[in-house]
XYZ file of C-alpha atoms in Angstrom:
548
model
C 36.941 19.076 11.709
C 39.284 19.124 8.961
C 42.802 20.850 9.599
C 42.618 24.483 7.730
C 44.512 24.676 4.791
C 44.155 21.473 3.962
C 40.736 20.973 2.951
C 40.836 20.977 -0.591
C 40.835 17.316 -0.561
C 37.977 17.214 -2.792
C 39.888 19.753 -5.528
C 43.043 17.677 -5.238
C 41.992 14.312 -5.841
C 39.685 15.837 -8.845
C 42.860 17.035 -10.603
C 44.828 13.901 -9.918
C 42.309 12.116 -11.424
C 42.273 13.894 -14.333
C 45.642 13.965 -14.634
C 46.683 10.532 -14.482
C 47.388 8.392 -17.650
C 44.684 7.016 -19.020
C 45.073 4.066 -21.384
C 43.518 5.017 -25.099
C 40.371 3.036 -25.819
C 40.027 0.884 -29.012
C 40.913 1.810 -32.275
C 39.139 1.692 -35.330
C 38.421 -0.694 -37.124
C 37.645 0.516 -41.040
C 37.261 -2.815 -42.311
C 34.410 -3.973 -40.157
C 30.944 -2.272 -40.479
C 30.290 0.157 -37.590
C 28.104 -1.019 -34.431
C 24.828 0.402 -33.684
C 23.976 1.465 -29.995
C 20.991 0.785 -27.846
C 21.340 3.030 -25.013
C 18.694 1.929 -22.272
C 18.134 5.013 -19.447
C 15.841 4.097 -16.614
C 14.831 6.548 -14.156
C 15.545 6.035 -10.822
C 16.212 2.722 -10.830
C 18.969 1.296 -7.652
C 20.186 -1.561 -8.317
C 17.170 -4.229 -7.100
C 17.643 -6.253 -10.003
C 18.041 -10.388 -9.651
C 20.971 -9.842 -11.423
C 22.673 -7.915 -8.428
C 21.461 -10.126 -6.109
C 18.235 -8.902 -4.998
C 16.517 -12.192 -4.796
C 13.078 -10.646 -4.347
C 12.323 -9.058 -7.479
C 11.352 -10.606 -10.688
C 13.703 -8.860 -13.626
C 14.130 -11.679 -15.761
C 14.748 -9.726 -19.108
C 16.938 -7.463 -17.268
C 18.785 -10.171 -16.166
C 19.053 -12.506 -19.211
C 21.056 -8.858 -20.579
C 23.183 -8.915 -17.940
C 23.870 -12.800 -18.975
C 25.352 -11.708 -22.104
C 26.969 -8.422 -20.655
C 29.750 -7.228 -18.853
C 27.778 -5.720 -15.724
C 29.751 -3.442 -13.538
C 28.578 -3.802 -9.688
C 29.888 -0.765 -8.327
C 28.534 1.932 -10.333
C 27.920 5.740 -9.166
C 26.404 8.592 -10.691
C 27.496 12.203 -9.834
C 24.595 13.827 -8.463
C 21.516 11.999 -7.517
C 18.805 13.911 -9.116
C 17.583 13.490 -12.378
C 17.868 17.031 -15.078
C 22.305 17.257 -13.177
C 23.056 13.460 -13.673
C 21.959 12.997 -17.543
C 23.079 16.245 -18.387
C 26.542 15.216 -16.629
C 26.648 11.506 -17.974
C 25.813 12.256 -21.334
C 28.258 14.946 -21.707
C 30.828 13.565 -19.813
C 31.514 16.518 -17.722
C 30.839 16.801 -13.514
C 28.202 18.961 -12.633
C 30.887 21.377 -11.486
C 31.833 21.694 -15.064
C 28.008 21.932 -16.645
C 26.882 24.027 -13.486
C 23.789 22.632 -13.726
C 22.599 21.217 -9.853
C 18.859 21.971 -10.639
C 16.560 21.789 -13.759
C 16.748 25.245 -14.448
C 19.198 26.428 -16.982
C 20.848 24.867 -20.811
C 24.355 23.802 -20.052
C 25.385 25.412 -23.664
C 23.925 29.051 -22.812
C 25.237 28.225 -18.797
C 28.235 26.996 -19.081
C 29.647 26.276 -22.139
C 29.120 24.361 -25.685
C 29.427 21.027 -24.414
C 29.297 18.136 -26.999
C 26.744 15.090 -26.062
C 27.234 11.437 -26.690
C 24.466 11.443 -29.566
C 25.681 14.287 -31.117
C 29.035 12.869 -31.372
C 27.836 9.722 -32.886
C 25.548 11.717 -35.319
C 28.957 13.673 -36.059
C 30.501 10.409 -37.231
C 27.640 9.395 -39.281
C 25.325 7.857 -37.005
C 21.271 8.113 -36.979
C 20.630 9.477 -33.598
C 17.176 9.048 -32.213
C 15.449 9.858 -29.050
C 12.625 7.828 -27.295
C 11.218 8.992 -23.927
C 12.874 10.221 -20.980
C 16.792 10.907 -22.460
C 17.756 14.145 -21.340
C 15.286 15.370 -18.948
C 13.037 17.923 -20.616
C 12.452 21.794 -19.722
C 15.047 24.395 -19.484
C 17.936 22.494 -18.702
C 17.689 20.453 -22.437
C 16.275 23.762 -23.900
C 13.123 22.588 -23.921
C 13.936 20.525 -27.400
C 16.157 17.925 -25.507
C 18.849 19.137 -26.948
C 17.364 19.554 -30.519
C 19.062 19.711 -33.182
C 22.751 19.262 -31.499
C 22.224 15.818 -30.301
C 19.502 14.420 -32.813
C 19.264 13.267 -36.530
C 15.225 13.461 -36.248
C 12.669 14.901 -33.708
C 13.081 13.146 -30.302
C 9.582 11.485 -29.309
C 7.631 11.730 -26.459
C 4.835 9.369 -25.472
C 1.068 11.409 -25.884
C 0.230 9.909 -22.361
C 3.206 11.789 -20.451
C 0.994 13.938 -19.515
C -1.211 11.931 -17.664
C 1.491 11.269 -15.046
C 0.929 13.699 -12.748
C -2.405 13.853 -12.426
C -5.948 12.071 -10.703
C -5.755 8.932 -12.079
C -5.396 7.347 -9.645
C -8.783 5.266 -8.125
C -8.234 5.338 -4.426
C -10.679 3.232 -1.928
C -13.107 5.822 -2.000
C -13.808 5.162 -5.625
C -12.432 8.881 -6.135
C -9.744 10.115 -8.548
C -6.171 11.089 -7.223
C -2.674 12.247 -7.506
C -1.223 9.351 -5.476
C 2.447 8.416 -4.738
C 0.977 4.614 -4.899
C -1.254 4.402 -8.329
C -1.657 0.671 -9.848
C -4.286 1.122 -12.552
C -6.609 -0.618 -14.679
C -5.165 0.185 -18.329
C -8.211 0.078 -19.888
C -9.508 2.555 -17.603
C -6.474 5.874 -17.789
C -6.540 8.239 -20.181
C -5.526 7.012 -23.976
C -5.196 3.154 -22.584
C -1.908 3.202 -22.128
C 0.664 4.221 -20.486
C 4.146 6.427 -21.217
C 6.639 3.453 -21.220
C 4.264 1.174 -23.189
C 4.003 3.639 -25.813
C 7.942 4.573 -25.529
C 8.712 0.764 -26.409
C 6.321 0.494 -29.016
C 7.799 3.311 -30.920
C 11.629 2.473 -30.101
C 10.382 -0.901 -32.258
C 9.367 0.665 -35.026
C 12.651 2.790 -35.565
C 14.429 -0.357 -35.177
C 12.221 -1.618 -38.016
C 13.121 1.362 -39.783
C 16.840 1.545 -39.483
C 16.876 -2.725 -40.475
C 17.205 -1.563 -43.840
C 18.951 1.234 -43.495
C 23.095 1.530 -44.920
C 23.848 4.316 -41.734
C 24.225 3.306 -38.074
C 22.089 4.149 -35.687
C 22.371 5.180 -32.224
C 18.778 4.857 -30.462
C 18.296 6.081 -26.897
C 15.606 4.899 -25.074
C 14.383 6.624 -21.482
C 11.930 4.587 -19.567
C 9.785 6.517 -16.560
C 9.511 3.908 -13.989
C 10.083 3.210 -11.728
C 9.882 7.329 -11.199
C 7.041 8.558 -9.205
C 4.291 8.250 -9.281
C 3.937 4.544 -8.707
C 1.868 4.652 -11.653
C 1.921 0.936 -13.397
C -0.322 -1.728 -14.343
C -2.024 -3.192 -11.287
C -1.782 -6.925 -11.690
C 2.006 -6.258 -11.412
C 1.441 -6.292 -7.483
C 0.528 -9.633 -7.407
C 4.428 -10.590 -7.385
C 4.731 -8.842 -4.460
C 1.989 -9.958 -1.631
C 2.462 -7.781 1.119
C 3.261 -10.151 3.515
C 6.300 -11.014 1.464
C 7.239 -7.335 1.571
C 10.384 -5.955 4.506
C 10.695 -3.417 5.755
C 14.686 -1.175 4.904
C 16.917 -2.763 7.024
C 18.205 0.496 8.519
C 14.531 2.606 8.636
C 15.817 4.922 10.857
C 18.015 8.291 10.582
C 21.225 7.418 12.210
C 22.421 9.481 15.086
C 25.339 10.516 13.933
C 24.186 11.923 10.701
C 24.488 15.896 10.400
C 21.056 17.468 9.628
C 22.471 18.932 6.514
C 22.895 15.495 4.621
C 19.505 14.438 5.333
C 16.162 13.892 2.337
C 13.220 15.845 3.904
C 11.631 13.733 0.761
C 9.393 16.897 0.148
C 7.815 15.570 -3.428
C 7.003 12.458 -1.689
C 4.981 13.990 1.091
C 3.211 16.599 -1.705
C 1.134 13.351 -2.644
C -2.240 12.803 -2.236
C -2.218 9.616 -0.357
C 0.528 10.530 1.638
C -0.788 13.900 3.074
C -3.470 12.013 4.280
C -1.288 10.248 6.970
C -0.309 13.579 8.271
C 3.620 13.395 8.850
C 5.506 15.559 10.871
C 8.250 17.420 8.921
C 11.150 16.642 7.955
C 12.069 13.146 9.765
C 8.911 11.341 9.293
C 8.492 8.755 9.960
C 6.124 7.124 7.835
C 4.127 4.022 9.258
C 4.970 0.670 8.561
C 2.049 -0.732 6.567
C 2.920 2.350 4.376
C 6.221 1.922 3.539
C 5.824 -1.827 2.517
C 3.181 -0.450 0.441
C 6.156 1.757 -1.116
C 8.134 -0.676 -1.420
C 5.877 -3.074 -2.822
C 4.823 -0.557 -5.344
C 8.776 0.377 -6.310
C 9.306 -3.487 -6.944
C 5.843 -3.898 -9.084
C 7.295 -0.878 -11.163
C 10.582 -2.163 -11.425
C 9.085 -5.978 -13.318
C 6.723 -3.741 -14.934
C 9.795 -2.126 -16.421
C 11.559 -5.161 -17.150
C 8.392 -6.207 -19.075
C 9.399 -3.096 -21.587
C 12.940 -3.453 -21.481
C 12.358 -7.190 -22.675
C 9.631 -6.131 -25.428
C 12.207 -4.388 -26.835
C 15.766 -6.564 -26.923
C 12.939 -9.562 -28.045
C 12.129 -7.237 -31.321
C 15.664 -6.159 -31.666
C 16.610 -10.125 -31.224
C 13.547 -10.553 -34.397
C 15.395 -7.999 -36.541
C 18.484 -10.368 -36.588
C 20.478 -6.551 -34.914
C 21.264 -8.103 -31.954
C 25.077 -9.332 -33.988
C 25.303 -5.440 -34.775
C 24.300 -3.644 -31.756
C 26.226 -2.373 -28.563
C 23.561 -2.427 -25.695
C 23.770 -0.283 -22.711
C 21.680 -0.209 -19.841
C 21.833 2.416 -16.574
C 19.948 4.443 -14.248
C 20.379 7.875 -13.406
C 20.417 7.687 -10.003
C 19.344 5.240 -7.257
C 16.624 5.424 -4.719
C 16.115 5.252 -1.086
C 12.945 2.792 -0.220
C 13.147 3.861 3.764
C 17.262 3.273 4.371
C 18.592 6.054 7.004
C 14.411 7.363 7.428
C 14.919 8.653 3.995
C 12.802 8.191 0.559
C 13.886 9.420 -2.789
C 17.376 10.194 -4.158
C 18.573 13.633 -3.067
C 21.403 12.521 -1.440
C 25.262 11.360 -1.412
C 24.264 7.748 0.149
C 25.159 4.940 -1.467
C 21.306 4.143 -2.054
C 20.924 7.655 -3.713
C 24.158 7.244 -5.851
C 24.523 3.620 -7.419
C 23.304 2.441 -9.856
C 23.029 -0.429 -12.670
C 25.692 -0.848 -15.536
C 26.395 -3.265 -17.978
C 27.447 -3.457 -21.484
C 26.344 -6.168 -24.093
C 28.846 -6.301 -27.096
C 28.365 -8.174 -29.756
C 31.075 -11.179 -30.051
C 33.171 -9.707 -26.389
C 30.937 -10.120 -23.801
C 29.187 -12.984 -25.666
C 29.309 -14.799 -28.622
C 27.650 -14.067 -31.799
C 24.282 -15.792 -32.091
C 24.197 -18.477 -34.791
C 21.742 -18.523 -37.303
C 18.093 -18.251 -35.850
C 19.343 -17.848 -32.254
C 17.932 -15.484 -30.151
C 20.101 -14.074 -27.593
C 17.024 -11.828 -25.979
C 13.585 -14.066 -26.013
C 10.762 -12.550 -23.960
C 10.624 -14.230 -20.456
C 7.258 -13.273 -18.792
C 7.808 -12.276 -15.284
C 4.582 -14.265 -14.219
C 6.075 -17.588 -15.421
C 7.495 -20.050 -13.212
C 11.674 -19.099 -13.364
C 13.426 -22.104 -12.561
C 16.665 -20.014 -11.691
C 18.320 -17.063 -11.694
C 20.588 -16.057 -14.427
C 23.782 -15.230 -13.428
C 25.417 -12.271 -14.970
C 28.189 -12.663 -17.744
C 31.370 -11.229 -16.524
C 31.328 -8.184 -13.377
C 33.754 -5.657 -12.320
C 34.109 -5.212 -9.321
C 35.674 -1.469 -9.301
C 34.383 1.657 -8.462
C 33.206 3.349 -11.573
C 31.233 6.410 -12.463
C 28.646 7.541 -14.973
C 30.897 9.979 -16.132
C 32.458 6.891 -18.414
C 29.836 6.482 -20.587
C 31.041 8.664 -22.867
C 34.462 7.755 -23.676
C 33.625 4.035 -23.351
C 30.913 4.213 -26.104
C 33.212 5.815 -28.653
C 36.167 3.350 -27.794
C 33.423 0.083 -28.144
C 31.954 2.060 -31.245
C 35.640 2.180 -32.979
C 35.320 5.647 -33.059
C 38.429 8.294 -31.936
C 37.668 8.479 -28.055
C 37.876 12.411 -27.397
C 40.917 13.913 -25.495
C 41.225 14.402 -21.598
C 39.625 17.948 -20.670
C 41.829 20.319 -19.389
C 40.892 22.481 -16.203
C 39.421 24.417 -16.811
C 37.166 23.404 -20.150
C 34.172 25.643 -20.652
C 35.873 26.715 -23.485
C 36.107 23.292 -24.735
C 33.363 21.569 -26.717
C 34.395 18.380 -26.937
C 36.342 16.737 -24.370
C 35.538 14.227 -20.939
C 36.176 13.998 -17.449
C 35.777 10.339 -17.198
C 37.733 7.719 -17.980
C 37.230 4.517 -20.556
C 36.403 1.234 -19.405
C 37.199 -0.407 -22.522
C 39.798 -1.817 -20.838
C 37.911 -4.127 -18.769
C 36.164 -5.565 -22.237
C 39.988 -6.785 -22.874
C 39.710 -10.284 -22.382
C 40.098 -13.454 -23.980
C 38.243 -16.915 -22.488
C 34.209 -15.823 -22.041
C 33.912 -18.634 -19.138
C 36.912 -17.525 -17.117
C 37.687 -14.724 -14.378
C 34.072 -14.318 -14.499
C 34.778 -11.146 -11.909
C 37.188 -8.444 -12.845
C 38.952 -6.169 -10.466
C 41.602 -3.731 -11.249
C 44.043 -1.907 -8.656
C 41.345 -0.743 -5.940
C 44.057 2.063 -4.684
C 42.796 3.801 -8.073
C 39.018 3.035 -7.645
C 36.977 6.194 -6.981
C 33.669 7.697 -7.549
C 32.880 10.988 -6.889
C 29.453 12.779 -6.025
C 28.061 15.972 -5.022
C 24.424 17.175 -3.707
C 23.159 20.770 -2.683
C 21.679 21.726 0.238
C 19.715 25.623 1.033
C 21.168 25.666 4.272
C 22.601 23.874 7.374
C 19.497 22.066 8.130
C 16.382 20.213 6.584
C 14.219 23.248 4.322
C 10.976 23.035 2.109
C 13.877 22.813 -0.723
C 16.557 21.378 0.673
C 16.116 18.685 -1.900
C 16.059 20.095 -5.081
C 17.596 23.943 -4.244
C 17.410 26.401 -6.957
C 20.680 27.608 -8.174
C 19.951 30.682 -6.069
C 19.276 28.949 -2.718
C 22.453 26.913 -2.811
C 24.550 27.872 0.349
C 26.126 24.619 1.446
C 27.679 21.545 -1.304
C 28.219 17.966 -0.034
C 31.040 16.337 -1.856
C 31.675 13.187 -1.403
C 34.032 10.538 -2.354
C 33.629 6.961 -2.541
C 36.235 4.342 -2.308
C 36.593 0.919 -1.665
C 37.245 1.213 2.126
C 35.300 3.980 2.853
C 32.733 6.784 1.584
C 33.700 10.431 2.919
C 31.487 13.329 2.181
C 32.600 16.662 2.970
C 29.529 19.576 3.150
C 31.311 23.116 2.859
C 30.229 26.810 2.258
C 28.878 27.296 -1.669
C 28.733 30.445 -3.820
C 26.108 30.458 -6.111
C 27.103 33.320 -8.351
C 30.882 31.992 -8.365
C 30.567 28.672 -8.475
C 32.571 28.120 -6.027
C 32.721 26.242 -3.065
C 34.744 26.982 -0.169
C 36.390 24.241 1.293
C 38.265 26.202 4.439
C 34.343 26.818 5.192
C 33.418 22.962 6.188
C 29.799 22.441 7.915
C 29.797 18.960 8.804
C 31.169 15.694 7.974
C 30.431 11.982 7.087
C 33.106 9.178 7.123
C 31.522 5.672 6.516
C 33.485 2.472 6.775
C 32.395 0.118 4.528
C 33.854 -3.217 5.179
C 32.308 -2.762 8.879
C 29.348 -0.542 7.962
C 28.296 -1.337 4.373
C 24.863 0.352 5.212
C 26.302 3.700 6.239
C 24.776 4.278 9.100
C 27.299 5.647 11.966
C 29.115 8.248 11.227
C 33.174 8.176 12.222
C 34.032 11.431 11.074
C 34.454 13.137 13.786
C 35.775 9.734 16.190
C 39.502 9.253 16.801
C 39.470 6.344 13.750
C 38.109 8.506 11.125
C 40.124 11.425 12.146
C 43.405 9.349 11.910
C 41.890 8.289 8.208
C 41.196 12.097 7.033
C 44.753 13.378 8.452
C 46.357 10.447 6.456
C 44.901 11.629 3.345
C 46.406 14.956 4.272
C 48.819 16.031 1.793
């Protein structure tokens, strides 16, 4: 237990964040035409990517980016659930700040009138457009996402969104369902096509369209998968036999962890195919055969992806915009495929919080392309790959979403907005995270291919609510309402510590002289985070050192 009075740990370390100096991020440039931005947002994608070392799945498009990008391998995002984190990361504010820890309320009506990332860019003359899955839709982007604040024209959505949800999926009996696992026939599902098909087909055209145009653009482009439903074209498994297929290597919830922190993976178990094997709630477990067959289908969804992703850069590569475009590619949040008995995000883990960075910049991270190069050619997954592609430059520093913001501007040229004070909700246009830009800063492309600042200042924060002191029917996604208990945690390079204390919903405040339970995870000697010291004689020595 932590010592009373001294348990605002989490509050300190906040406001010493924000509070320290923070170098200014680049200046503008007026004689050089501004860069465009292609802002890539996949949903729930961890970091299984070839070019993070997963040498299972196929990503080659994803990882021919990273080869021309500065790719950051220890990214986090603050809360690992989908409508919190893009509402936090793409207004550069915690979810403390935009009080938003479910899907169901507008940041600008809830909190206060928070500036976006597009909408500053459209505010410095940018054409800001909106492709798929950006903000997350419903009440918590007003049901417009974020229309007109953040967008010079309508946002689009692809006609066969609606499809996702529903019995179309052909199980063995021949019979339509709402599966978790769903590889289709094209030809066969409704329209014949699916969302992210249609998503990068129209993200092409308005690349085609802003070609000729004199104004910048900034295009954002949200891609479904690998999101549940495994819904994705079928001959996609083939690069994943089963037999190939392991099991997580830690599949089973770890004794020391405090009921509290734990998934109960409720949307998973609401599927078709899944009800059928008749689970016990909440710990599972699900049976082998059936979670390779998750994982299988999470990896088939994740080339499928990479399939769109490359689609794309290849037609922005065709447009000769690849010398005039900033490219940025992240997830919202990870995903857990089994690790600690636990599927989904919904959670402070590592597997639930991480997630894929990187930055292509035109001329920094690689050089220009000379006449007729193409920086971005399609690589079909299928092919024979004679190697991986090793990634351009990495940092290896704890960062956070958060950043996005403030880095943007700074690699755009434009005026990076200030520091937020505490507290902001009065303050439109400010950020809580800092620039990166400073890691772009370098001169010789082939040397110090790995970048590491002082890991004393590396931290990445995270929070995830919970209805009550053990595993509900909502204890992962909580309405506002429910919320009695918040799980802060704080990642570092030694160690991840995660705090769960008492919550007011109507205050918005969290008690931390109320704690419920603990986690302290070593990582050096326990990079899966699976025995919990907090409350042995190590990790109390660690927490009373941190003691101010």
């Amino acid at each position: 237990m932590l010592p009373t009075g001294r348990c605002l740990l989490w509050l300190g370390l906040v406001l010493a964040s924000v509070c320290t100096s923070l170098e200014s991020a680049a200046s503008s440039n007026s004689t050089t035409a501004p860069l465009n931005v292609l802002l890539i947002i996949v949903d729930d994608l961890r970091p299984s990517l070839g070019c993070y070392g997963d040498k299972l799945v196929r990503s080659p498009n994803i990882d021919q980016l990273a080869s021309h990008s500065l790719l950051f391998q220890n990214a986090f995002a603050q809360q690992a659930v989908c409508a919190p984190s893009r509402v936090s990361f793409l207004t550069g504010r915690r979810p403390d700040t935009t009080r938003l820890y479910d899907f169901n309320s507008y940041w600008r009506v809830h909190a206060g009138n928070f500036s976006t990332i597009p909408q500053y860019f459209k505010e410095n003359g940018y054409v800001t457009m909106s492709v798929g899955k950006v903000f997350h839709p419903g009440i918590s982007s007003n049901y417009s996402d974020d229309s007109p604040f953040s967008w010079s024209v309508p946002p689009y959505h692809p006609s066969s969104e609606k499809y996702e949800n529903t019995k179309t999926c052909r199980g063995p009996d021949g019979e339509l369902h709402a599966n978790l696992l769903c590889p289709v026939d094209v030809a066969d599902v409704p329209e014949g096509t699916l969302p992210d098909k249609q998503s990068t087909k129209q993200a092409i055209r308005l690349l085609e369209k802003m070609k000729t145009s004199a104004r910048p653009f900034f295009l954002a482009v949200g891609y479904h998968k690998p999101h549940i439903p495994f819904r994705y074209p079928k001959e996609f498994q083939k690069l994943y036999p089963l037999e190939n297929i392991t099991l997580a290597p830690d599949p089973q919830v770890p004794a020391g962890l405090p009921p509290v922190a734990y998934n109960p993976w409720m949307d998973i178990r609401r599927r078709e195919d899944v009800q059928a094997l008749n689970l016990s709630v909440p710990y599972g477990p699900i049976p082998v055969d059936f979670q390779r067959k998750i994982r299988q289908s999470y990896f088939a969804s994740v080339s499928y992806l990479d399939t769109q992703v490359g689609h794309l850069l290849s037609a922005l590569d065709d447009l000769q915009l690849a010398n005039s475009t900033i490219i940025v590619f992240v997830s919202d949040h990870g995903w857990a495929l089994g690790e600690h008995g636990e599927w989904a995000k919904y959670s402070n883990f590592d597997v639930a919080t991480r997630v894929p960075l990187m930055f292509y910049v035109p001329g920094r991270t690689a050089l220009l392309p000379e006449a007729g190069e193409k920086l971005f050619p399609y690589i079909d997954p299928f092919d024979s790959i004679p190697e991986l592609m090793e990634p351009g430059r990495q940092v290896m520093d704890l960062v956070e979403l958060l950043s996005l913001f403030p880095t943007l501007a700074g690699l755009a040229g434009l005026h990076v907005p200030p520091r937020c004070p505490v507290p902001s909700f009065r303050v439109a246009q400010c950020r809580e995270g800092q620039s990166l830009v400073k890691y772009f800063r370098f001169q010789d492309l082939d040397k110090d291919r790995y970048l590491r600042g002082n890991p004393r200042e590396s931290i990445a924060y995270s929070q995830y609510p919970r209805p009550a002191d053990s595993p509900q029917w909502n204890s992962d996604k909580p309405s506002l309402k429910d919320i009695k208990v918040m799980g802060y945690s704080i990642r570092t390079i030694d160690y991840r510590y995660t705090v769960w204390v008492g919550f007011n919903p109507h205050e918005f405040l969290a008690n931390f002289s109320d704690v419920h339970a603990g986690e302290l995870y070593f990582v050096d000697s326990d990079p899966l985070q699976d025995h919990n010291m907090y409350n042995e004689s190590r990790g109390r020595d660690l927490l009373q050192s941190l003691m101010p």
